[in-house]
Amino acid sequence: SALGSLLGIPAEAPPAALGQHPPPVEQKRLLENRPDQPPQPKVLRIAIIGAPNAGKSTLCNQLLGRKVFPVSKKVHTTRCKARGVITHEDTQLCVWFIHLYLSFRHNLDEAMLTDPWDSMKHADLVLVLVDVSDHWTRNSLSKEVLKCLSQFPHIPSVLVLNKVDILKKKFLLLEIATDLTEGIVNGKKLEVKSSPKQDSRSSVKPPLHLTQASPPESKVPGSPFGQEENQAQEGSGLDRSSDAGAAGTGEGPKHHGAEDLKEMKGWPHFQEIFMLAALRGEEVDTLKRYLLMQAKPGPWEFHSDVLTSQSPQEICDNIIREKLLEYLPLEVPYGVTQVTDVWEEGECGELLIVQSLLVPRESHKRMLIGRGGKVISRIAQEAGQDLMNAFLCEVRLKLKVEVKG
């Protein structure tokens, strides 16, 4: 169409794909209606915490099987309080992020600056995500994460080591795992055997999943985490032969005070350790299967067709914001205010969106438009294509750049 050509966006919508967002009207209806319920529904509410750029959004998108949350190398890409929804047979997983690393200089939404404990108290399980490729931070949990875990010691927690594909010296994973768990997983002490370290060029890797779901003597050879796991542990250099106090006797973890946290590098109450590469999707299915197994009987919160609690407008804003973060330098994208001027759905299901991008300075406006309008055109084209992939309909997107009055 003429409008599609003007905006530099393909006029054809992509073919339908299983599991993508429903069209905008349908998404809104599904969020407003009561969810469909199987005869015996199960549910698990999962909070993900971790340093900026640890890969929280990427992991969540991989678990969902579709791009729901924005991804960028810049910090605070995911600012919304939306949930991702995974429905498999009679089980529903609801996933969200806990924002512990907040900065006023990045002009964050006021809703994000509320106490993170309010979101934590609704979780059934906590995933702590650590970027093992960051040699500055990988051997200790931040004080923010430790404080969060210590405030809710009764909520089960799982350690997820991400970006293991980037780590060249795989034997370091054993050291990292020991440091981040204080040497204890599910009440069992981890011991590094005296076997020689693997050479960094070796093709032998430590197990991507270490589990302590039940005592070793209760495992049945040939079961998913029975004989295979024991063989993997033998090659990993990890031994779990000894108990570690109260956690191993069935008692809950004790509350750690401020003085305790000062001395701690890791958390000794993790139930499991997973090692994966979220960007490549490696071992994400292993984690997903585990999460589905942890679900307990309870009513679903969302319809089985819903992938995210975000409204269509929020999905649109986040997709455009991701492009702003990608193509604008330094702090510039954090100062952009998005205002939707037009949101019209046509008779044939096509969607017309006009959004104003308000910037604080004339220099920012020039950067956002780019020479000959190249930057804003590229943002509009890529965001428009992502929106069509998300909504499975024709999308015509127009972006305007203005200096805030």
GROMACS .gro file of C-alpha atoms in nm:
model
  405
    1SER     CA    1   0.000   0.000   0.000
    2ALA     CA    2   0.100   0.365  -0.033
    3LEU     CA    3   0.123   0.405   0.344
    4GLY     CA    4   0.333   0.090   0.377
    5SER     CA    5   0.574   0.219   0.112
    6LEU     CA    6   0.593   0.558   0.281
    7LEU     CA    7   0.698   0.399   0.610
    8GLY     CA    8   0.934   0.151   0.449
    9ILE     CA    9   0.747  -0.146   0.592
   10PRO     CA   10   0.645  -0.454   0.393
   11ALA     CA   11   0.271  -0.458   0.325
   12GLU     CA   12   0.235  -0.836   0.363
   13ALA     CA   13   0.183  -0.990   0.701
   14PRO     CA   14   0.394  -1.299   0.776
   15PRO     CA   15   0.240  -1.645   0.766
   16ALA     CA   16   0.075  -1.761   1.086
   17ALA     CA   17   0.300  -1.953   1.324
   18LEU     CA   18   0.199  -2.174   1.611
   19GLY     CA   19   0.242  -2.019   1.955
   20GLN     CA   20   0.278  -1.653   1.857
   21HIS     CA   21   0.084  -1.369   2.016
   22PRO     CA   22  -0.280  -1.368   1.919
   23PRO     CA   23  -0.390  -1.065   1.712
   24PRO     CA   24  -0.436  -0.742   1.916
   25VAL     CA   25  -0.815  -0.768   1.951
   26GLU     CA   26  -0.791  -1.134   2.051
   27GLN     CA   27  -0.504  -1.067   2.295
   28LYS     CA   28  -0.709  -0.799   2.471
   29ARG     CA   29  -1.013  -1.027   2.489
   30LEU     CA   30  -0.813  -1.319   2.628
   31LEU     CA   31  -0.661  -1.100   2.901
   32GLU     CA   32  -1.003  -0.967   3.004
   33ASN     CA   33  -1.185  -1.300   3.005
   34ARG     CA   34  -1.160  -1.569   3.271
   35PRO     CA   35  -0.898  -1.831   3.181
   36ASP     CA   36  -0.995  -2.173   3.057
   37GLN     CA   37  -0.926  -2.434   3.325
   38PRO     CA   38  -0.843  -2.803   3.281
   39PRO     CA   39  -1.002  -3.050   3.528
   40GLN     CA   40  -0.696  -3.053   3.756
   41PRO     CA   41  -0.488  -2.741   3.682
   42LYS     CA   42  -0.138  -2.691   3.818
   43VAL     CA   43   0.055  -2.365   3.843
   44LEU     CA   44   0.401  -2.235   3.931
   45ARG     CA   45   0.489  -1.867   3.978
   46ILE     CA   46   0.855  -1.797   3.901
   47ALA     CA   47   1.054  -1.485   3.982
   48ILE     CA   48   1.384  -1.432   3.799
   49ILE     CA   49   1.653  -1.219   3.961
   50GLY     CA   50   2.005  -1.139   3.844
   51ALA     CA   51   2.240  -0.861   3.742
   52PRO     CA   52   2.160  -0.644   3.438
   53ASN     CA   53   2.244  -0.825   3.113
   54ALA     CA   54   2.264  -1.164   3.281
   55GLY     CA   55   2.017  -1.280   3.016
   56LYS     CA   56   1.683  -1.271   3.201
   57SER     CA   57   1.477  -1.159   2.901
   58THR     CA   58   1.657  -1.396   2.664
   59LEU     CA   59   1.597  -1.692   2.895
   60CYS     CA   60   1.232  -1.603   2.939
   61ASN     CA   61   1.182  -1.569   2.562
   62GLN     CA   62   1.343  -1.910   2.510
   63LEU     CA   63   1.119  -2.070   2.774
   64LEU     CA   64   0.815  -1.916   2.604
   65GLY     CA   65   0.932  -2.015   2.259
   66ARG     CA   66   0.861  -1.665   2.125
   67LYS     CA   67   1.003  -1.316   2.164
   68VAL     CA   68   0.786  -1.153   2.429
   69PHE     CA   69   1.036  -0.940   2.621
   70PRO     CA   70   1.277  -0.687   2.465
   71VAL     CA   71   1.645  -0.778   2.447
   72SER     CA   72   1.936  -0.535   2.435
   73LYS     CA   73   2.296  -0.510   2.554
   74LYS     CA   74   2.207  -0.192   2.743
   75VAL     CA   75   2.092  -0.211   3.106
   76HIS     CA   76   1.726  -0.194   3.208
   77THR     CA   77   1.595  -0.311   2.873
   78THR     CA   78   1.302  -0.480   3.043
   79ARG     CA   79   1.123  -0.212   3.244
   80CYS     CA   80   0.767  -0.343   3.244
   81LYS     CA   81   0.620  -0.558   3.522
   82ALA     CA   82   0.469  -0.799   3.270
   83ARG     CA   83   0.456  -1.173   3.308
   84GLY     CA   84   0.541  -1.440   3.058
   85VAL     CA   85   0.297  -1.731   3.047
   86ILE     CA   86   0.389  -2.089   2.955
   87THR     CA   87   0.103  -2.337   2.931
   88HIS     CA   88   0.174  -2.706   2.877
   89GLU     CA   89  -0.110  -2.958   2.904
   90ASP     CA   90  -0.256  -2.910   3.254
   91THR     CA   91   0.029  -2.691   3.384
   92GLN     CA   92   0.082  -2.315   3.365
   93LEU     CA   93   0.406  -2.132   3.448
   94CYS     CA   94   0.400  -1.756   3.514
   95VAL     CA   95   0.739  -1.587   3.492
   96TRP     CA   96   0.841  -1.233   3.584
   97PHE     CA   97   1.152  -1.030   3.670
   98ILE     CA   98   1.249  -0.875   4.002
   99HIS     CA   99   1.429  -0.545   3.941
  100LEU     CA  100   1.699  -0.508   4.207
  101TYR     CA  101   1.939  -0.283   4.016
  102LEU     CA  102   1.748   0.042   3.970
  103SER     CA  103   1.891   0.377   3.865
  104PHE     CA  104   1.711   0.710   3.857
  105ARG     CA  105   1.948   0.839   3.591
  106HIS     CA  106   1.790   0.599   3.344
  107ASN     CA  107   1.446   0.759   3.384
  108LEU     CA  108   1.282   0.436   3.492
  109ASP     CA  109   0.907   0.400   3.526
  110GLU     CA  110   0.777   0.484   3.872
  111ALA     CA  111   0.617   0.139   3.895
  112MET     CA  112   0.962  -0.019   3.876
  113LEU     CA  113   1.094   0.186   4.164
  114THR     CA  114   0.858   0.025   4.415
  115ASP     CA  115   0.978  -0.223   4.671
  116PRO     CA  116   1.081  -0.546   4.489
  117TRP     CA  117   0.973  -0.750   4.792
  118ASP     CA  118   0.611  -0.696   4.688
  119SER     CA  119   0.674  -0.901   4.373
  120MET     CA  120   0.885  -1.160   4.553
  121LYS     CA  121   0.618  -1.258   4.803
  122HIS     CA  122   0.395  -1.390   4.523
  123ALA     CA  123   0.661  -1.631   4.388
  124ASP     CA  124   0.661  -2.009   4.435
  125LEU     CA  125   1.017  -2.040   4.304
  126VAL     CA  126   1.311  -1.806   4.247
  127LEU     CA  127   1.559  -1.841   3.960
  128VAL     CA  128   1.890  -1.666   4.025
  129LEU     CA  129   2.061  -1.604   3.691
  130VAL     CA  130   2.438  -1.551   3.674
  131ASP     CA  131   2.645  -1.460   3.367
  132VAL     CA  132   2.950  -1.690   3.389
  133SER     CA  133   3.123  -1.504   3.106
  134ASP     CA  134   3.162  -1.196   3.328
  135HIS     CA  135   3.482  -1.267   3.520
  136TRP     CA  136   3.425  -0.963   3.744
  137THR     CA  137   3.098  -1.085   3.895
  138ARG     CA  138   3.065  -1.461   3.832
  139ASN     CA  139   3.223  -1.587   4.156
  140SER     CA  140   2.993  -1.408   4.399
  141LEU     CA  141   2.629  -1.312   4.421
  142SER     CA  142   2.563  -0.941   4.457
  143LYS     CA  143   2.450  -0.802   4.791
  144GLU     CA  144   2.116  -0.712   4.631
  145VAL     CA  145   2.053  -1.075   4.530
  146LEU     CA  146   2.166  -1.210   4.868
  147LYS     CA  147   1.943  -0.965   5.049
  148CYS     CA  148   1.649  -1.067   4.832
  149LEU     CA  149   1.706  -1.437   4.898
  150SER     CA  150   1.755  -1.382   5.271
  151GLN     CA  151   1.428  -1.190   5.299
  152PHE     CA  152   1.239  -1.492   5.163
  153PRO     CA  153   1.436  -1.801   5.269
  154HIS     CA  154   1.119  -2.013   5.265
  155ILE     CA  155   1.077  -1.970   4.885
  156PRO     CA  156   1.269  -2.244   4.700
  157SER     CA  157   1.552  -2.107   4.485
  158VAL     CA  158   1.746  -2.243   4.189
  159LEU     CA  159   2.083  -2.125   4.054
  160VAL     CA  160   2.107  -2.088   3.677
  161LEU     CA  161   2.453  -2.037   3.526
  162ASN     CA  162   2.406  -1.871   3.187
  163LYS     CA  163   2.634  -1.815   2.886
  164VAL     CA  164   2.837  -2.130   2.950
  165ASP     CA  165   2.904  -2.146   2.575
  166ILE     CA  166   3.116  -1.829   2.599
  167LEU     CA  167   3.330  -1.962   2.883
  168LYS     CA  168   3.635  -2.123   2.724
  169LYS     CA  169   3.774  -2.289   3.038
  170LYS     CA  170   3.482  -2.514   3.125
  171PHE     CA  171   3.650  -2.648   3.440
  172LEU     CA  172   3.592  -2.303   3.594
  173LEU     CA  173   3.220  -2.385   3.611
  174LEU     CA  174   3.290  -2.618   3.902
  175GLU     CA  175   3.470  -2.343   4.092
  176ILE     CA  176   3.193  -2.092   4.012
  177ALA     CA  177   2.921  -2.334   4.122
  178THR     CA  178   3.102  -2.400   4.449
  179ASP     CA  179   3.148  -2.029   4.522
  180LEU     CA  180   2.788  -1.932   4.441
  181THR     CA  181   2.642  -2.211   4.656
  182GLU     CA  182   2.886  -2.184   4.948
  183GLY     CA  183   2.962  -2.544   4.857
  184ILE     CA  184   2.611  -2.668   4.943
  185VAL     CA  185   2.320  -2.767   4.717
  186ASN     CA  186   1.994  -2.901   4.860
  187GLY     CA  187   2.159  -2.973   5.192
  188LYS     CA  188   2.448  -3.174   5.045
  189LYS     CA  189   2.805  -3.059   5.048
  190LEU     CA  190   2.980  -3.027   4.714
  191GLU     CA  191   3.338  -3.150   4.712
  192VAL     CA  192   3.580  -3.098   4.426
  193LYS     CA  193   3.774  -3.417   4.372
  194SER     CA  194   4.152  -3.412   4.335
  195SER     CA  195   4.134  -3.512   3.969
  196PRO     CA  196   4.342  -3.291   3.738
  197LYS     CA  197   4.170  -2.992   3.582
  198GLN     CA  198   4.039  -3.033   3.233
  199ASP     CA  199   4.237  -2.864   2.963
  200SER     CA  200   4.051  -2.570   2.810
  201ARG     CA  201   4.079  -2.738   2.469
  202SER     CA  202   3.917  -3.057   2.594
  203SER     CA  203   3.583  -3.154   2.447
  204VAL     CA  204   3.475  -3.295   2.785
  205LYS     CA  205   3.236  -3.060   2.961
  206PRO     CA  206   3.092  -3.063   3.312
  207PRO     CA  207   2.727  -3.167   3.338
  208LEU     CA  208   2.490  -2.894   3.222
  209HIS     CA  209   2.248  -2.986   3.498
  210LEU     CA  210   2.334  -3.075   3.856
  211THR     CA  211   2.037  -3.195   4.059
  212GLN     CA  212   1.973  -3.272   4.423
  213ALA     CA  213   1.598  -3.325   4.399
  214SER     CA  214   1.606  -3.629   4.628
  215PRO     CA  215   1.861  -3.828   4.831
  216PRO     CA  216   2.092  -4.042   4.612
  217GLU     CA  217   1.975  -4.369   4.766
  218SER     CA  218   1.619  -4.306   4.646
  219LYS     CA  219   1.719  -4.274   4.281
  220VAL     CA  220   1.630  -4.556   4.045
  221PRO     CA  221   1.894  -4.645   3.782
  222GLY     CA  222   1.768  -4.557   3.439
  223SER     CA  223   1.535  -4.284   3.565
  224PRO     CA  224   1.583  -3.934   3.414
  225PHE     CA  225   1.811  -3.820   3.698
  226GLY     CA  226   1.933  -4.157   3.817
  227GLN     CA  227   2.218  -4.345   3.654
  228GLU     CA  228   2.284  -4.077   3.392
  229GLU     CA  229   2.331  -3.814   3.660
  230ASN     CA  230   2.569  -4.030   3.864
  231GLN     CA  231   2.784  -4.086   3.557
  232ALA     CA  232   2.784  -3.715   3.481
  233GLN     CA  233   2.887  -3.630   3.835
  234GLU     CA  234   3.179  -3.873   3.819
  235GLY     CA  235   3.316  -3.683   3.522
  236SER     CA  236   3.250  -3.345   3.674
  237GLY     CA  237   3.470  -3.363   3.979
  238LEU     CA  238   3.177  -3.300   4.213
  239ASP     CA  239   3.091  -3.525   4.506
  240ARG     CA  240   2.782  -3.485   4.723
  241SER     CA  241   2.842  -3.756   4.979
  242SER     CA  242   2.804  -3.554   5.299
  243ASP     CA  243   2.512  -3.377   5.461
  244ALA     CA  244   2.531  -3.008   5.539
  245GLY     CA  245   2.344  -2.942   5.855
  246ALA     CA  246   1.983  -2.834   5.893
  247ALA     CA  247   1.912  -2.803   5.521
  248GLY     CA  248   1.983  -3.173   5.480
  249THR     CA  249   1.757  -3.278   5.769
  250GLY     CA  250   1.440  -3.132   5.624
  251GLU     CA  251   1.445  -2.809   5.824
  252GLY     CA  252   1.397  -2.485   5.634
  253PRO     CA  253   1.687  -2.249   5.575
  254LYS     CA  254   1.754  -2.004   5.853
  255HIS     CA  255   1.708  -1.629   5.814
  256HIS     CA  256   2.040  -1.456   5.749
  257GLY     CA  257   2.094  -1.115   5.906
  258ALA     CA  258   2.287  -0.819   5.767
  259GLU     CA  259   2.608  -0.929   5.938
  260ASP     CA  260   2.582  -1.277   5.788
  261LEU     CA  261   2.539  -1.136   5.437
  262LYS     CA  262   2.858  -0.932   5.463
  263GLU     CA  263   3.058  -1.253   5.490
  264MET     CA  264   2.868  -1.450   5.225
  265LYS     CA  265   2.965  -1.484   4.860
  266GLY     CA  266   2.699  -1.739   4.772
  267TRP     CA  267   2.367  -1.884   4.889
  268PRO     CA  268   2.383  -2.225   5.060
  269HIS     CA  269   2.012  -2.303   5.012
  270PHE     CA  270   1.977  -2.353   4.636
  271GLN     CA  271   1.782  -2.666   4.551
  272GLU     CA  272   1.932  -2.712   4.204
  273ILE     CA  273   2.201  -2.585   3.969
  274PHE     CA  274   2.141  -2.553   3.597
  275MET     CA  275   2.406  -2.464   3.340
  276LEU     CA  276   2.284  -2.340   3.003
  277ALA     CA  277   2.327  -2.103   2.710
  278ALA     CA  278   2.000  -1.910   2.682
  279LEU     CA  279   2.084  -1.727   2.360
  280ARG     CA  280   2.144  -2.054   2.178
  281GLY     CA  281   1.866  -2.233   2.362
  282GLU     CA  282   2.106  -2.499   2.491
  283GLU     CA  283   1.968  -2.691   2.790
  284VAL     CA  284   1.673  -2.451   2.824
  285ASP     CA  285   1.435  -2.743   2.771
  286THR     CA  286   1.598  -2.922   3.065
  287LEU     CA  287   1.520  -2.627   3.288
  288LYS     CA  288   1.167  -2.601   3.144
  289ARG     CA  289   1.094  -2.966   3.220
  290TYR     CA  290   1.213  -2.916   3.575
  291LEU     CA  291   0.991  -2.611   3.622
  292LEU     CA  292   0.686  -2.797   3.491
  293MET     CA  293   0.757  -3.077   3.741
  294GLN     CA  294   0.764  -2.827   4.030
  295ALA     CA  295   0.411  -2.697   3.964
  296LYS     CA  296   0.149  -2.751   4.234
  297PRO     CA  297  -0.231  -2.786   4.209
  298GLY     CA  298  -0.394  -2.447   4.165
  299PRO     CA  299  -0.607  -2.239   3.927
  300TRP     CA  300  -0.457  -2.083   3.616
  301GLU     CA  301  -0.424  -1.706   3.601
  302PHE     CA  302  -0.436  -1.674   3.221
  303HIS     CA  303  -0.603  -1.828   2.919
  304SER     CA  304  -0.398  -2.107   2.763
  305ASP     CA  305  -0.346  -1.900   2.444
  306VAL     CA  306  -0.188  -1.607   2.631
  307LEU     CA  307   0.192  -1.574   2.612
  308THR     CA  308   0.225  -1.253   2.812
  309SER     CA  309   0.021  -1.034   3.044
  310GLN     CA  310   0.123  -0.731   2.839
  311SER     CA  311  -0.148  -0.547   2.651
  312PRO     CA  312  -0.099  -0.506   2.273
  313GLN     CA  313   0.004  -0.144   2.333
  314GLU     CA  314   0.268  -0.250   2.586
  315ILE     CA  315   0.404  -0.509   2.343
  316CYS     CA  316   0.428  -0.235   2.080
  317ASP     CA  317   0.603   0.010   2.314
  318ASN     CA  318   0.857  -0.251   2.422
  319ILE     CA  319   0.941  -0.354   2.067
  320ILE     CA  320   1.000   0.006   1.961
  321ARG     CA  321   1.200   0.075   2.277
  322GLU     CA  322   1.426  -0.221   2.205
  323LYS     CA  323   1.517  -0.064   1.870
  324LEU     CA  324   1.583   0.272   2.037
  325LEU     CA  325   1.825   0.105   2.275
  326GLU     CA  326   1.992  -0.075   1.988
  327TYR     CA  327   2.048   0.221   1.756
  328LEU     CA  328   2.093   0.518   1.991
  329PRO     CA  329   2.417   0.580   2.184
  330LEU     CA  330   2.486   0.600   2.557
  331GLU     CA  331   2.206   0.752   2.767
  332VAL     CA  332   2.002   0.891   2.476
  333PRO     CA  333   1.735   0.617   2.456
  334TYR     CA  334   1.657   0.640   2.828
  335GLY     CA  335   1.538   0.999   2.780
  336VAL     CA  336   1.288   0.913   2.506
  337THR     CA  337   0.918   0.928   2.597
  338GLN     CA  338   0.683   0.723   2.379
  339VAL     CA  339   0.331   0.855   2.312
  340THR     CA  340   0.086   0.659   2.096
  341ASP     CA  341  -0.118   0.904   1.888
  342VAL     CA  342  -0.308   0.657   1.670
  343TRP     CA  343  -0.404   0.292   1.724
  344GLU     CA  344  -0.659   0.186   1.467
  345GLU     CA  345  -0.760  -0.164   1.366
  346GLY     CA  346  -0.910  -0.192   1.018
  347GLU     CA  347  -1.194  -0.412   0.894
  348CYS     CA  348  -0.952  -0.665   0.746
  349GLY     CA  349  -0.751  -0.692   1.069
  350GLU     CA  350  -0.472  -0.453   0.966
  351LEU     CA  351  -0.327  -0.228   1.233
  352LEU     CA  352  -0.225   0.138   1.195
  353ILE     CA  353   0.002   0.275   1.468
  354VAL     CA  354   0.136   0.629   1.490
  355GLN     CA  355   0.373   0.697   1.778
  356SER     CA  356   0.552   1.016   1.880
  357LEU     CA  357   0.900   0.987   2.026
  358LEU     CA  358   0.964   1.284   2.254
  359VAL     CA  359   1.327   1.372   2.327
  360PRO     CA  360   1.465   1.636   2.568
  361ARG     CA  361   1.714   1.803   2.329
  362GLU     CA  362   1.740   1.908   1.968
  363SER     CA  363   2.069   1.718   1.941
  364HIS     CA  364   1.890   1.398   2.046
  365LYS     CA  365   1.629   1.461   1.778
  366ARG     CA  366   1.899   1.483   1.512
  367MET     CA  367   2.056   1.158   1.638
  368LEU     CA  368   1.724   0.976   1.638
  369ILE     CA  369   1.628   1.091   1.289
  370GLY     CA  370   1.977   1.030   1.148
  371ARG     CA  371   2.127   1.160   0.826
  372GLY     CA  372   1.860   1.157   0.560
  373GLY     CA  373   1.617   0.997   0.807
  374LYS     CA  374   1.805   0.666   0.794
  375VAL     CA  375   1.801   0.589   1.167
  376ILE     CA  376   1.431   0.651   1.230
  377SER     CA  377   1.339   0.468   0.908
  378ARG     CA  378   1.539   0.163   1.011
  379ILE     CA  379   1.381   0.164   1.358
  380ALA     CA  380   1.032   0.192   1.206
  381GLN     CA  381   1.095  -0.086   0.956
  382GLU     CA  382   1.245  -0.333   1.203
  383ALA     CA  383   0.988  -0.258   1.474
  384GLY     CA  384   0.707  -0.288   1.222
  385GLN     CA  385   0.831  -0.628   1.109
  386ASP     CA  386   0.859  -0.750   1.469
  387LEU     CA  387   0.505  -0.630   1.537
  388MET     CA  388   0.374  -0.821   1.236
  389ASN     CA  389   0.555  -1.133   1.359
  390ALA     CA  390   0.401  -1.079   1.702
  391PHE     CA  391   0.043  -1.000   1.602
  392LEU     CA  392   0.019  -1.206   1.281
  393CYS     CA  393  -0.143  -0.922   1.093
  394GLU     CA  394  -0.044  -0.637   0.865
  395VAL     CA  395   0.104  -0.351   1.067
  396ARG     CA  396   0.164   0.001   0.940
  397LEU     CA  397   0.388   0.190   1.178
  398LYS     CA  398   0.472   0.559   1.164
  399LEU     CA  399   0.717   0.720   1.405
  400LYS     CA  400   0.745   1.094   1.464
  401VAL     CA  401   1.029   1.264   1.653
  402GLU     CA  402   0.963   1.580   1.857
  403VAL     CA  403   1.147   1.780   2.122
  404LYS     CA  404   0.961   1.787   2.453
  405GLY     CA  405   0.786   2.117   2.508
   0.00000   0.00000   0.00000
